[in-house]
Amino acid sequence: MRILSFFERSARNYRHSSPYSRLLVLVAASAGGGIGLIAYSDAKSDESLVDTKRKKVVVLGTGWAGTSFLKNLDSAKYDVQVVSPRNYFMFTPLLPSVTCGTVEARSIVEPIRRIVKKKQGEVKFWEAECLKIDPKNKKVHCRSNHDVHLDGKNEFSVDYDYLIIAIGARVNTFNTPGVTEHCHFLKEVDDAQRIRRSVMDCFERASLPDLTDDERKKKLNFVIVGGGPTGVEFAAQLHDFVNQDLVKLYPSLQELVTISLIEAGDHILSMFDKRISSFAEEKFHRDGIDLKTGFMVNSVSDKDITMKERQSGVVHSLPYGMVVWSTGIATRSIILDFMKEIGQANRRVLATDEWLRVEGCENVYALGDCAMIQQRKVMEDITAIFNIADKDKSGTLTADEVKDVVTGITERYPQMEIYMKQKQVTDLVDLLYGPNGKNGKKELNIEEFKAALAEVDSKWKLLPATAQVAAQQGTYLAKCFNKMEEREQNPEGPPRIRGTGFHRFHPFRYRHLGQFAPLGGEQAAAELPGDWILTGRNTQWLWYSVYASKQVSWRNRMLVVSDWMRRFIFGRDSSRI
């Protein structure tokens, strides 16, 4: 075997230098003593033939959605090319931990080339920013992140057969004056590192000898705008950093530090269960974090924040040393331009169907924060649903007729299942006819059928813009691509309501696995499936185990766990690096 490997490598190395190396005949003794012939021919022509047959898949973005798609895609079936302005994947849930040195930045990132090198076939990666998507010509126009590209140009275009848009979203400033100029964001690793340096700058400036106490208080007033998961976790991390580490280094400044959290709503963590919101607010009050709920920021200057109390309308001014803006996400400009081109200009975000296909485009898919699934409404297809169920064309539906189509209907319209859970029934037949037909109706006409399902569509909720949703979408779409040819002949999806036959695939279904809210002081809150609410120190240890297991590689797991252990033993590093 070693001899065969040697000649194979030799033929591959000299294939282009000598015509004789295009064919190597090796005479070897077989195990039975006979003579066998093994021929190695030039595989380059064969590879080129294979390449021409493979469809070209272009992936924009290396976030949760794009990386999850790449990891699960059978890349041997496609010619895969990845375009992203950053050459790594980042574990965003731990980004607030980077701001205070609890975890180092390199511990939560994994080079994208390290990920794709494990894939079958060749996956090409271009470190560049997508400038324009041209669906008519099936091209994406890109610009290199570097000053000069390899061929002397910094702009290029890439053709595609299938386009996967997973470029995420930008920070939503709500066009508030001064936010871009004076606030820190927390979306990228660079943002977290800048915040870390800014925190240390505030303490170093406040320790200078020629300042008054009022000036020191201003420089040590840290303001977080936005009471969502990111803003709350950063406030908790900053509180721990100050009270566990910096107070030992700057003992004279301890009483001057203020952490303020501004939220426009009535409560922080409003997307969580109310019990978690209440627990978080009570803990922050005990920790001395100043919660300002019901305040809307009007403007930000280089010295203070102007905000208005929503109920009274009173305007307040709050001086600060550092501001972190964490108020949600907005659509990127390239997506807005793309939406105008495909007729979605009136939407807030890129719209896809339940199979993640961009509406109005062929072979273009969008997932993650840059897109939103537009679930088809039951009432839009109510007449078609009735006609499919009414097989005998009698104009009425019996319970048996509904039973024949109930599986396809509930799969096609997930809001039906949500509505049935709220009505505490387990079957569509029970919803329409009552358990055991108690409502006395044996058959329903079209008007009665519409009336029974009139409120179904109101129960559908849009999916949250979280890493969990993006990762599941990437995995789902990759599995669809892996079975693309097979499902052309043997579809597995629900029956088509408008048309004949079946959909190729089951529609995407998000499975909520729970969510965490670290609150500092080795305490956390968790909302788990089944209406389980956990709070306290044990929940923090559950958070440690879950987030360590969710790292993209064993390398990241070891680095993150070692960072946590280092922090437990030695504390957080306060160096301004």
Coordinates of C-alpha atoms in Angstrom, one line a residue:
M1 CA 0.0 0.0 0.0
R2 CA 2.9 2.4 0.7
I3 CA 4.4 1.7 -2.7
L4 CA 1.0 2.4 -4.4
S5 CA 0.6 5.6 -2.5
F6 CA 4.1 6.7 -3.5
F7 CA 3.5 6.1 -7.2
E8 CA 0.1 7.8 -7.0
R9 CA 1.7 10.9 -5.4
S10 CA 4.5 10.8 -8.0
A11 CA 2.1 10.6 -10.9
R12 CA 0.0 13.5 -9.4
N13 CA 3.1 15.7 -8.9
Y14 CA 4.6 15.1 -12.4
R15 CA 1.3 15.0 -14.3
H16 CA 1.8 18.4 -15.9
S17 CA 5.6 18.2 -16.5
S18 CA 5.7 15.0 -18.6
P19 CA 3.3 13.4 -21.0
Y20 CA 4.5 10.0 -19.9
S21 CA 3.4 10.6 -16.4
R22 CA -0.2 10.8 -17.6
L23 CA -0.4 7.0 -17.6
L24 CA 1.4 5.0 -15.0
V25 CA 1.2 1.2 -15.1
L26 CA 2.3 -0.5 -12.0
V27 CA 3.0 -4.2 -12.0
A28 CA 2.6 -5.6 -8.6
A29 CA 2.5 -9.0 -7.1
S30 CA -1.0 -9.8 -5.8
A31 CA -1.7 -11.6 -2.6
G32 CA -2.1 -14.9 -4.4
G33 CA 1.2 -14.6 -6.2
G34 CA -0.3 -13.5 -9.5
I35 CA 0.4 -10.4 -11.4
G36 CA -2.0 -7.4 -11.3
L37 CA -2.1 -4.3 -13.4
I38 CA -3.1 -1.0 -11.8
A39 CA -3.4 2.0 -14.1
Y40 CA -3.4 5.6 -13.0
S41 CA -4.6 7.9 -15.7
D42 CA -4.8 11.7 -15.7
A43 CA -7.9 12.5 -13.6
K44 CA -7.9 16.1 -14.4
S45 CA -10.1 15.8 -17.4
D46 CA -12.5 13.5 -15.5
E47 CA -12.6 16.1 -12.6
S48 CA -13.4 18.8 -15.1
L49 CA -16.3 16.8 -16.5
V50 CA -17.6 16.3 -13.0
D51 CA -17.3 20.0 -12.2
T52 CA -19.3 20.9 -15.3
K53 CA -22.1 18.7 -14.1
R54 CA -22.2 20.0 -10.5
K55 CA -24.5 22.9 -9.8
K56 CA -22.7 26.0 -8.4
V57 CA -23.9 27.0 -4.9
V58 CA -22.8 30.4 -3.7
V59 CA -23.2 31.1 0.1
L60 CA -23.2 34.7 1.3
G61 CA -22.2 35.0 4.9
T62 CA -20.4 32.9 7.6
G63 CA -22.7 33.5 10.5
W64 CA -25.0 31.0 12.2
A65 CA -27.1 30.3 9.2
G66 CA -24.3 30.2 6.6
T67 CA -22.0 28.1 8.7
S68 CA -24.7 25.6 9.7
F69 CA -25.6 25.2 6.0
L70 CA -21.9 24.6 5.1
K71 CA -21.3 22.1 7.9
N72 CA -24.3 19.9 6.9
L73 CA -24.2 20.2 3.1
D74 CA -22.9 17.3 1.1
S75 CA -20.4 19.4 -0.8
A76 CA -19.4 16.5 -3.0
K77 CA -22.6 17.1 -4.9
Y78 CA -22.1 20.8 -5.6
D79 CA -19.5 23.3 -6.5
V80 CA -19.6 25.4 -3.4
Q81 CA -18.3 29.0 -3.1
V82 CA -18.5 31.1 0.0
V83 CA -18.3 34.9 0.1
S84 CA -18.0 36.8 3.4
P85 CA -16.3 39.9 4.7
R86 CA -14.9 37.9 7.7
N87 CA -13.0 34.7 7.4
Y88 CA -14.3 33.1 10.6
F89 CA -17.5 31.9 12.4
M90 CA -18.3 33.7 15.7
F91 CA -20.2 32.2 18.6
T92 CA -22.3 35.3 19.2
P93 CA -24.0 34.3 22.5
L94 CA -20.6 34.7 24.2
L95 CA -19.9 38.1 22.7
P96 CA -20.9 40.0 25.9
S97 CA -18.4 37.9 27.8
V98 CA -15.6 39.2 25.5
T99 CA -16.3 42.8 26.5
C100 CA -15.1 42.2 30.0
G101 CA -12.4 39.6 29.6
T102 CA -14.5 36.7 30.9
V103 CA -13.7 35.0 27.5
E104 CA -11.1 35.9 25.0
A105 CA -12.1 36.9 21.5
R106 CA -10.1 34.1 19.8
S107 CA -11.8 31.5 21.9
I108 CA -15.3 32.1 20.3
V109 CA -14.2 32.3 16.7
E110 CA -13.3 29.4 14.3
P111 CA -11.6 30.1 10.9
I112 CA -14.1 29.3 8.1
R113 CA -11.3 27.6 6.1
R114 CA -10.8 25.2 9.0
I115 CA -14.4 24.3 8.9
V116 CA -14.7 23.8 5.1
K117 CA -11.4 21.8 4.8
K118 CA -13.2 18.9 6.5
K119 CA -15.8 18.8 3.7
Q120 CA -15.7 16.5 0.7
G121 CA -14.7 18.2 -2.5
E122 CA -13.3 21.6 -2.8
V123 CA -15.1 24.5 -1.1
K124 CA -13.8 27.9 -2.2
F125 CA -13.8 30.9 0.1
W126 CA -13.5 34.5 -0.9
E127 CA -13.0 37.1 1.9
A128 CA -15.1 39.9 0.3
E129 CA -18.2 41.9 0.8
C130 CA -21.2 41.4 -1.5
L131 CA -22.1 44.7 -3.2
K132 CA -25.0 43.7 -5.4
I133 CA -27.2 40.6 -6.1
D134 CA -28.2 40.3 -9.8
P135 CA -31.0 37.6 -9.9
K136 CA -31.6 38.1 -13.7
N137 CA -28.1 37.1 -14.7
K138 CA -27.5 34.9 -11.6
K139 CA -24.5 36.9 -10.4
V140 CA -23.3 38.4 -7.2
H141 CA -20.9 41.4 -7.4
C142 CA -18.3 41.5 -4.7
R143 CA -15.5 43.7 -3.4
S144 CA -12.4 42.3 -1.7
N145 CA -11.7 43.4 1.8
H146 CA -8.1 44.0 0.8
D147 CA -6.7 47.0 -1.0
V148 CA -5.6 45.0 -4.0
H149 CA -7.0 41.7 -5.2
L150 CA -4.8 38.9 -6.6
D151 CA -5.4 40.0 -10.2
G152 CA -4.9 43.6 -9.5
K153 CA -8.6 44.4 -9.0
N154 CA -10.6 44.6 -5.8
E155 CA -14.0 43.9 -7.4
F156 CA -15.2 40.7 -9.0
S157 CA -18.4 38.8 -9.7
V158 CA -19.4 35.2 -9.0
D159 CA -22.0 33.2 -11.0
Y160 CA -24.4 30.9 -9.3
D161 CA -27.0 28.2 -9.9
Y162 CA -28.3 28.4 -6.3
L163 CA -27.7 31.4 -4.1
I164 CA -27.9 31.2 -0.3
I165 CA -28.3 34.6 1.3
A166 CA -27.2 34.5 5.0
I167 CA -25.6 37.9 5.5
G168 CA -27.4 38.8 8.8
A169 CA -28.5 42.2 9.7
R170 CA -27.2 45.5 11.0
V171 CA -27.7 47.4 14.2
N172 CA -31.0 49.4 14.3
T173 CA -30.4 53.0 15.4
F174 CA -33.9 54.1 14.6
N175 CA -32.3 57.1 13.0
T176 CA -31.6 58.5 16.4
P177 CA -29.2 61.5 16.1
G178 CA -25.7 60.9 17.4
V179 CA -25.9 57.1 17.9
T180 CA -23.6 56.2 15.1
E181 CA -21.0 58.8 16.1
H182 CA -21.0 58.3 19.9
C183 CA -22.3 54.8 20.8
H184 CA -20.7 51.4 20.9
F185 CA -22.5 48.5 19.2
L186 CA -22.2 44.9 20.1
K187 CA -22.5 42.8 16.9
E188 CA -18.9 41.8 16.0
V189 CA -15.7 40.8 17.8
D190 CA -14.2 44.2 17.0
D191 CA -17.1 45.8 18.8
A192 CA -16.5 43.8 21.9
Q193 CA -12.8 44.6 21.9
R194 CA -13.5 48.3 21.5
I195 CA -15.9 48.2 24.4
R196 CA -13.3 46.4 26.6
R197 CA -10.7 49.1 25.8
S198 CA -13.3 51.8 26.4
V199 CA -14.2 50.5 29.9
M200 CA -10.6 50.5 30.9
D201 CA -10.2 54.0 29.4
C202 CA -13.0 55.3 31.6
F203 CA -11.4 53.9 34.7
E204 CA -7.9 55.2 33.8
R205 CA -9.2 58.7 33.0
A206 CA -11.3 58.8 36.2
S207 CA -8.2 58.0 38.3
L208 CA -6.3 61.0 37.1
P209 CA -5.5 63.4 39.9
D210 CA -6.8 66.7 38.5
L211 CA -10.5 65.6 38.3
T212 CA -13.4 66.5 40.6
D213 CA -15.7 63.8 42.0
D214 CA -18.5 65.0 39.6
E215 CA -16.2 64.6 36.6
R216 CA -15.2 61.1 37.8
K217 CA -18.8 60.1 38.2
K218 CA -19.6 61.2 34.7
K219 CA -16.7 59.2 33.3
L220 CA -17.8 56.1 35.3
N221 CA -21.4 56.2 34.3
F222 CA -21.9 53.3 31.9
V223 CA -25.1 53.4 29.9
I224 CA -26.7 50.5 28.0
V225 CA -29.6 51.3 25.7
G226 CA -31.8 48.3 25.1
G227 CA -33.2 45.8 27.6
G228 CA -33.0 42.7 25.4
P229 CA -30.8 39.7 26.0
T230 CA -27.6 41.3 24.7
G231 CA -28.1 44.5 26.7
V232 CA -29.0 42.7 29.9
E233 CA -26.1 40.2 29.6
F234 CA -23.6 43.0 29.0
A235 CA -24.9 45.0 32.0
A236 CA -24.5 41.9 34.1
Q237 CA -21.0 41.1 32.8
L238 CA -20.0 44.7 33.4
H239 CA -21.3 44.7 36.9
D240 CA -19.4 41.6 37.7
F241 CA -16.2 43.0 36.1
V242 CA -16.4 46.1 38.2
N243 CA -17.3 44.6 41.5
Q244 CA -15.2 41.4 41.3
D245 CA -12.1 42.7 39.6
L246 CA -11.8 46.4 39.0
V247 CA -12.7 47.4 42.5
K248 CA -9.5 45.7 43.7
L249 CA -7.4 47.8 41.3
Y250 CA -9.3 51.1 41.7
P251 CA -10.6 51.0 45.3
S252 CA -11.2 54.8 45.5
L253 CA -13.6 54.7 42.5
Q254 CA -15.9 52.0 43.7
E255 CA -18.6 54.3 45.0
L256 CA -18.5 56.4 41.9
V257 CA -19.4 53.7 39.4
T258 CA -23.0 53.7 37.9
I259 CA -24.5 51.3 35.4
S260 CA -27.7 52.4 33.8
L261 CA -29.9 50.3 31.6
I262 CA -32.5 52.2 29.4
E263 CA -35.4 50.3 28.0
A264 CA -38.3 51.8 26.0
G265 CA -40.8 49.1 27.1
D266 CA -42.2 48.6 30.6
H267 CA -40.0 45.6 31.3
I268 CA -36.6 44.2 30.3
L269 CA -36.3 40.8 28.6
S270 CA -39.9 41.2 27.3
M271 CA -39.4 38.3 24.9
F272 CA -39.0 36.0 27.9
D273 CA -41.6 34.7 30.3
K274 CA -42.9 37.3 32.7
R275 CA -41.4 35.4 35.6
I276 CA -37.9 35.7 34.2
S277 CA -38.4 39.4 33.5
S278 CA -39.5 40.0 37.1
F279 CA -36.5 37.9 38.5
A280 CA -34.0 39.9 36.3
E281 CA -35.4 43.2 37.4
E282 CA -35.4 42.3 41.1
K283 CA -31.8 41.1 40.8
F284 CA -30.6 44.2 39.0
H285 CA -32.2 46.4 41.7
R286 CA -30.4 44.4 44.4
D287 CA -27.1 44.8 42.5
G288 CA -27.5 48.5 42.2
I289 CA -28.0 48.6 38.4
D290 CA -30.2 51.6 37.6
L291 CA -33.1 50.4 35.5
K292 CA -34.8 53.1 33.4
T293 CA -37.8 51.4 31.9
G294 CA -40.3 53.4 29.8
F295 CA -37.7 55.8 28.5
M296 CA -37.1 56.6 24.8
V297 CA -33.7 58.0 23.7
N298 CA -34.1 61.1 21.6
S299 CA -30.5 61.9 20.9
V300 CA -26.9 61.2 21.9
S301 CA -24.2 63.8 22.1
D302 CA -20.5 63.5 23.1
K303 CA -21.4 64.3 26.7
D304 CA -24.9 63.1 27.5
I305 CA -28.0 61.2 26.4
T306 CA -31.3 63.0 26.0
M307 CA -34.3 60.8 26.7
K308 CA -38.0 61.2 27.2
E309 CA -40.2 59.4 29.7
R310 CA -43.0 57.7 27.7
Q311 CA -45.8 58.2 30.1
S312 CA -45.2 61.8 31.4
G313 CA -43.3 63.2 28.4
V314 CA -40.7 64.7 30.6
V315 CA -37.3 65.0 29.0
H316 CA -34.2 64.0 31.0
S317 CA -30.5 64.4 30.3
L318 CA -28.0 61.7 31.4
P319 CA -24.2 62.3 31.3
Y320 CA -22.1 59.3 30.5
G321 CA -18.6 57.9 30.1
M322 CA -19.5 55.2 27.7
V323 CA -22.7 54.1 25.9
V324 CA -23.5 50.7 24.4
W325 CA -26.4 50.7 21.9
S326 CA -28.3 47.3 21.8
T327 CA -31.8 48.0 20.5
G328 CA -32.4 45.3 17.9
I329 CA -31.6 44.8 14.2
A330 CA -32.4 46.3 10.9
T331 CA -32.1 45.2 7.2
R332 CA -28.8 45.8 5.5
S333 CA -28.7 48.2 2.5
I334 CA -27.7 45.4 0.0
I335 CA -30.9 43.5 1.0
L336 CA -33.0 46.6 0.6
D337 CA -31.7 47.1 -2.9
F338 CA -32.3 43.5 -3.7
M339 CA -35.8 43.7 -2.4
K340 CA -36.6 46.7 -4.7
E341 CA -35.3 44.7 -7.7
I342 CA -37.5 41.7 -7.0
G343 CA -40.7 43.6 -6.1
Q344 CA -40.5 43.4 -2.3
A345 CA -39.8 47.1 -1.7
N346 CA -42.8 47.5 0.5
R347 CA -41.6 45.0 3.1
R348 CA -39.5 45.5 6.1
V349 CA -37.4 42.4 5.6
L350 CA -36.7 39.9 2.8
A351 CA -39.7 37.5 2.5
T352 CA -39.4 33.8 1.9
D353 CA -41.8 31.0 1.8
E354 CA -41.9 28.0 4.2
W355 CA -39.1 26.3 2.3
L356 CA -36.8 29.4 2.7
R357 CA -37.1 30.3 -1.0
V358 CA -37.1 34.0 -1.7
E359 CA -40.5 35.1 -3.1
G360 CA -40.2 36.4 -6.6
C361 CA -36.8 34.7 -7.3
E362 CA -35.7 31.4 -8.8
N363 CA -33.1 29.3 -6.9
V364 CA -32.5 32.0 -4.4
Y365 CA -32.8 31.1 -0.7
A366 CA -32.5 33.4 2.4
L367 CA -32.1 32.5 6.0
G368 CA -31.1 33.9 9.3
D369 CA -31.6 37.5 10.4
C370 CA -31.8 38.9 6.8
A371 CA -35.1 37.2 6.0
M372 CA -38.4 36.3 7.5
I373 CA -40.7 33.4 6.6
Q374 CA -44.1 34.6 5.3
Q375 CA -46.4 31.8 6.4
R376 CA -49.3 31.3 4.1
K377 CA -52.6 32.1 5.7
V378 CA -55.3 29.5 6.0
M379 CA -58.0 31.9 5.0
E380 CA -56.2 32.6 1.7
D381 CA -56.7 29.0 0.7
I382 CA -59.8 28.1 2.7
T383 CA -61.9 27.5 -0.5
A384 CA -59.2 25.3 -2.0
I385 CA -58.8 23.3 1.2
F386 CA -62.6 22.8 1.4
N387 CA -62.6 21.5 -2.2
I388 CA -59.8 19.1 -1.7
A389 CA -61.5 17.6 1.4
D390 CA -64.9 17.5 -0.3
K391 CA -64.0 14.5 -2.5
D392 CA -67.6 13.6 -3.3
K393 CA -68.4 17.2 -4.3
S394 CA -71.4 17.3 -2.1
G395 CA -70.8 20.8 -0.9
T396 CA -70.4 19.7 2.7
L397 CA -67.6 18.0 4.7
T398 CA -68.0 15.0 6.9
A399 CA -65.7 14.1 9.7
D400 CA -64.2 11.2 7.7
E401 CA -63.5 13.6 4.8
V402 CA -61.6 15.9 7.1
K403 CA -59.6 13.0 8.6
D404 CA -58.3 12.1 5.1
V405 CA -56.6 15.5 4.7
V406 CA -55.9 16.6 8.3
T407 CA -52.2 15.6 8.2
G408 CA -51.4 17.6 5.1
I409 CA -53.3 20.6 6.3
T410 CA -51.7 20.8 9.7
E411 CA -48.2 20.4 8.2
R412 CA -48.8 23.0 5.6
Y413 CA -50.3 25.5 8.1
P414 CA -48.6 25.2 11.5
Q415 CA -50.8 27.9 12.9
M416 CA -53.5 25.3 12.8
E417 CA -51.6 23.2 15.4
I418 CA -51.0 26.3 17.6
Y419 CA -54.7 27.2 17.5
M420 CA -55.7 23.6 18.4
K421 CA -53.4 23.7 21.4
Q422 CA -55.0 26.9 22.6
K423 CA -58.4 25.4 22.2
Q424 CA -57.2 22.3 24.1
V425 CA -58.0 19.8 21.3
T426 CA -55.7 17.3 19.8
D427 CA -57.3 16.9 16.4
L428 CA -58.7 19.1 13.7
V429 CA -61.8 16.9 13.6
D430 CA -62.4 17.7 17.3
L431 CA -62.0 21.4 16.6
L432 CA -64.6 21.3 13.8
Y433 CA -67.1 18.8 15.1
G434 CA -66.3 18.7 18.8
P435 CA -65.1 15.7 20.7
N436 CA -67.2 12.7 19.6
G437 CA -69.3 15.1 17.5
K438 CA -70.8 16.8 20.6
N439 CA -71.6 20.0 18.7
G440 CA -74.3 18.1 16.8
K441 CA -72.9 18.8 13.4
K442 CA -72.4 15.9 11.1
E443 CA -71.5 17.9 8.1
L444 CA -70.2 21.5 7.5
N445 CA -70.8 23.7 4.5
I446 CA -68.2 26.2 3.2
E447 CA -69.5 29.1 5.4
E448 CA -69.5 27.0 8.6
F449 CA -66.0 25.7 7.7
K450 CA -64.7 29.3 7.3
A451 CA -66.3 30.4 10.5
A452 CA -64.7 27.6 12.5
L453 CA -61.2 28.5 11.2
A454 CA -61.6 32.3 11.1
E455 CA -59.2 33.0 14.0
V456 CA -56.5 30.4 13.1
D457 CA -54.2 32.8 11.3
S458 CA -54.1 35.3 14.2
K459 CA -52.2 32.8 16.3
W460 CA -49.1 32.7 14.0
K461 CA -46.1 34.5 15.4
L462 CA -43.0 35.5 13.4
L463 CA -39.8 33.6 14.3
P464 CA -37.4 35.5 16.5
A465 CA -34.1 36.7 15.0
T466 CA -31.9 34.4 17.1
A467 CA -28.9 32.2 16.5
Q468 CA -31.0 29.2 17.3
V469 CA -33.4 29.9 14.5
A470 CA -30.6 30.7 12.0
A471 CA -28.8 27.5 12.8
Q472 CA -31.9 25.3 12.4
Q473 CA -32.7 27.0 9.1
G474 CA -29.1 26.3 7.8
T475 CA -29.3 22.6 8.8
Y476 CA -32.8 22.2 7.3
L477 CA -31.8 23.8 3.9
A478 CA -28.6 21.7 3.7
K479 CA -30.6 18.5 4.2
C480 CA -32.9 19.6 1.4
F481 CA -30.0 20.2 -0.9
N482 CA -28.6 16.8 -0.1
K483 CA -31.8 15.2 -1.3
M484 CA -32.6 17.6 -4.1
E485 CA -32.4 15.1 -7.0
E486 CA -34.0 12.3 -5.0
R487 CA -37.0 14.4 -4.0
E488 CA -37.6 15.5 -7.6
Q489 CA -38.8 12.0 -8.3
N490 CA -40.1 11.1 -4.8
P491 CA -41.4 14.2 -3.0
E492 CA -41.9 13.9 0.7
G493 CA -43.8 17.1 1.5
P494 CA -47.5 17.8 2.0
P495 CA -50.0 17.9 -0.9
R496 CA -50.2 21.1 -2.9
I497 CA -53.3 23.1 -2.0
R498 CA -53.2 25.1 -5.2
G499 CA -52.1 22.6 -7.9
T500 CA -51.5 18.9 -8.2
G501 CA -49.0 16.6 -6.6
F502 CA -46.9 17.1 -3.5
H503 CA -44.2 19.5 -2.4
R504 CA -40.7 18.2 -2.7
F505 CA -39.8 18.7 1.0
H506 CA -41.5 19.2 4.3
P507 CA -41.7 22.9 5.1
F508 CA -39.3 24.3 7.7
R509 CA -40.4 24.0 11.3
Y510 CA -38.6 25.7 14.1
R511 CA -38.2 23.8 17.2
H512 CA -37.7 26.0 20.3
L513 CA -35.0 24.4 22.5
G514 CA -35.1 27.1 25.2
Q515 CA -33.3 30.3 25.9
F516 CA -31.0 31.6 28.6
A517 CA -30.5 35.0 30.3
P518 CA -27.2 35.2 32.3
L519 CA -27.8 37.8 35.0
G520 CA -24.3 38.0 36.7
G521 CA -23.2 36.9 40.1
E522 CA -23.2 33.3 38.9
Q523 CA -26.9 33.4 38.4
A524 CA -29.0 32.9 35.3
A525 CA -32.5 32.4 34.2
A526 CA -33.7 29.8 31.6
E527 CA -36.9 29.3 29.7
L528 CA -37.1 25.7 28.6
P529 CA -39.7 23.8 26.5
G530 CA -42.7 22.6 28.4
D531 CA -43.1 25.9 30.3
W532 CA -40.1 25.2 32.5
I533 CA -38.6 28.2 34.2
L534 CA -35.3 27.9 36.0
T535 CA -33.5 30.6 37.9
G536 CA -30.5 30.8 40.2
R537 CA -27.0 29.4 40.5
N538 CA -27.8 25.9 39.2
T539 CA -29.2 27.5 36.0
Q540 CA -25.8 29.3 35.5
W541 CA -24.0 26.0 35.6
L542 CA -26.5 24.6 33.1
W543 CA -25.7 27.6 30.9
Y544 CA -22.0 26.8 31.2
S545 CA -22.6 23.2 30.0
V546 CA -24.9 24.1 27.2
Y547 CA -22.8 26.9 25.7
A548 CA -19.6 24.8 26.0
S549 CA -21.3 21.9 24.1
K550 CA -22.7 24.2 21.4
Q551 CA -19.2 25.4 20.3
V552 CA -18.5 24.7 16.7
S553 CA -15.3 22.7 17.4
W554 CA -13.4 20.9 20.2
R555 CA -10.8 23.6 19.9
N556 CA -13.3 26.2 20.8
R557 CA -14.7 24.1 23.6
M558 CA -11.3 23.7 25.2
L559 CA -10.5 27.4 24.8
V560 CA -13.8 28.6 26.3
V561 CA -13.7 26.2 29.2
S562 CA -10.1 27.2 30.0
D563 CA -11.1 30.9 29.9
W564 CA -13.8 30.2 32.4
M565 CA -11.4 28.3 34.6
R566 CA -8.8 31.1 34.4
R567 CA -11.4 33.6 35.4
F568 CA -12.4 31.6 38.4
I569 CA -8.8 31.3 39.6
F570 CA -7.2 34.5 38.5
G571 CA -10.0 36.9 37.7
R572 CA -10.5 38.9 34.6
D573 CA -7.6 40.6 32.8
S574 CA -7.8 44.4 33.0
S575 CA -5.0 45.1 30.5
R576 CA -5.9 47.7 27.8
I577 CA -5.2 45.5 24.7

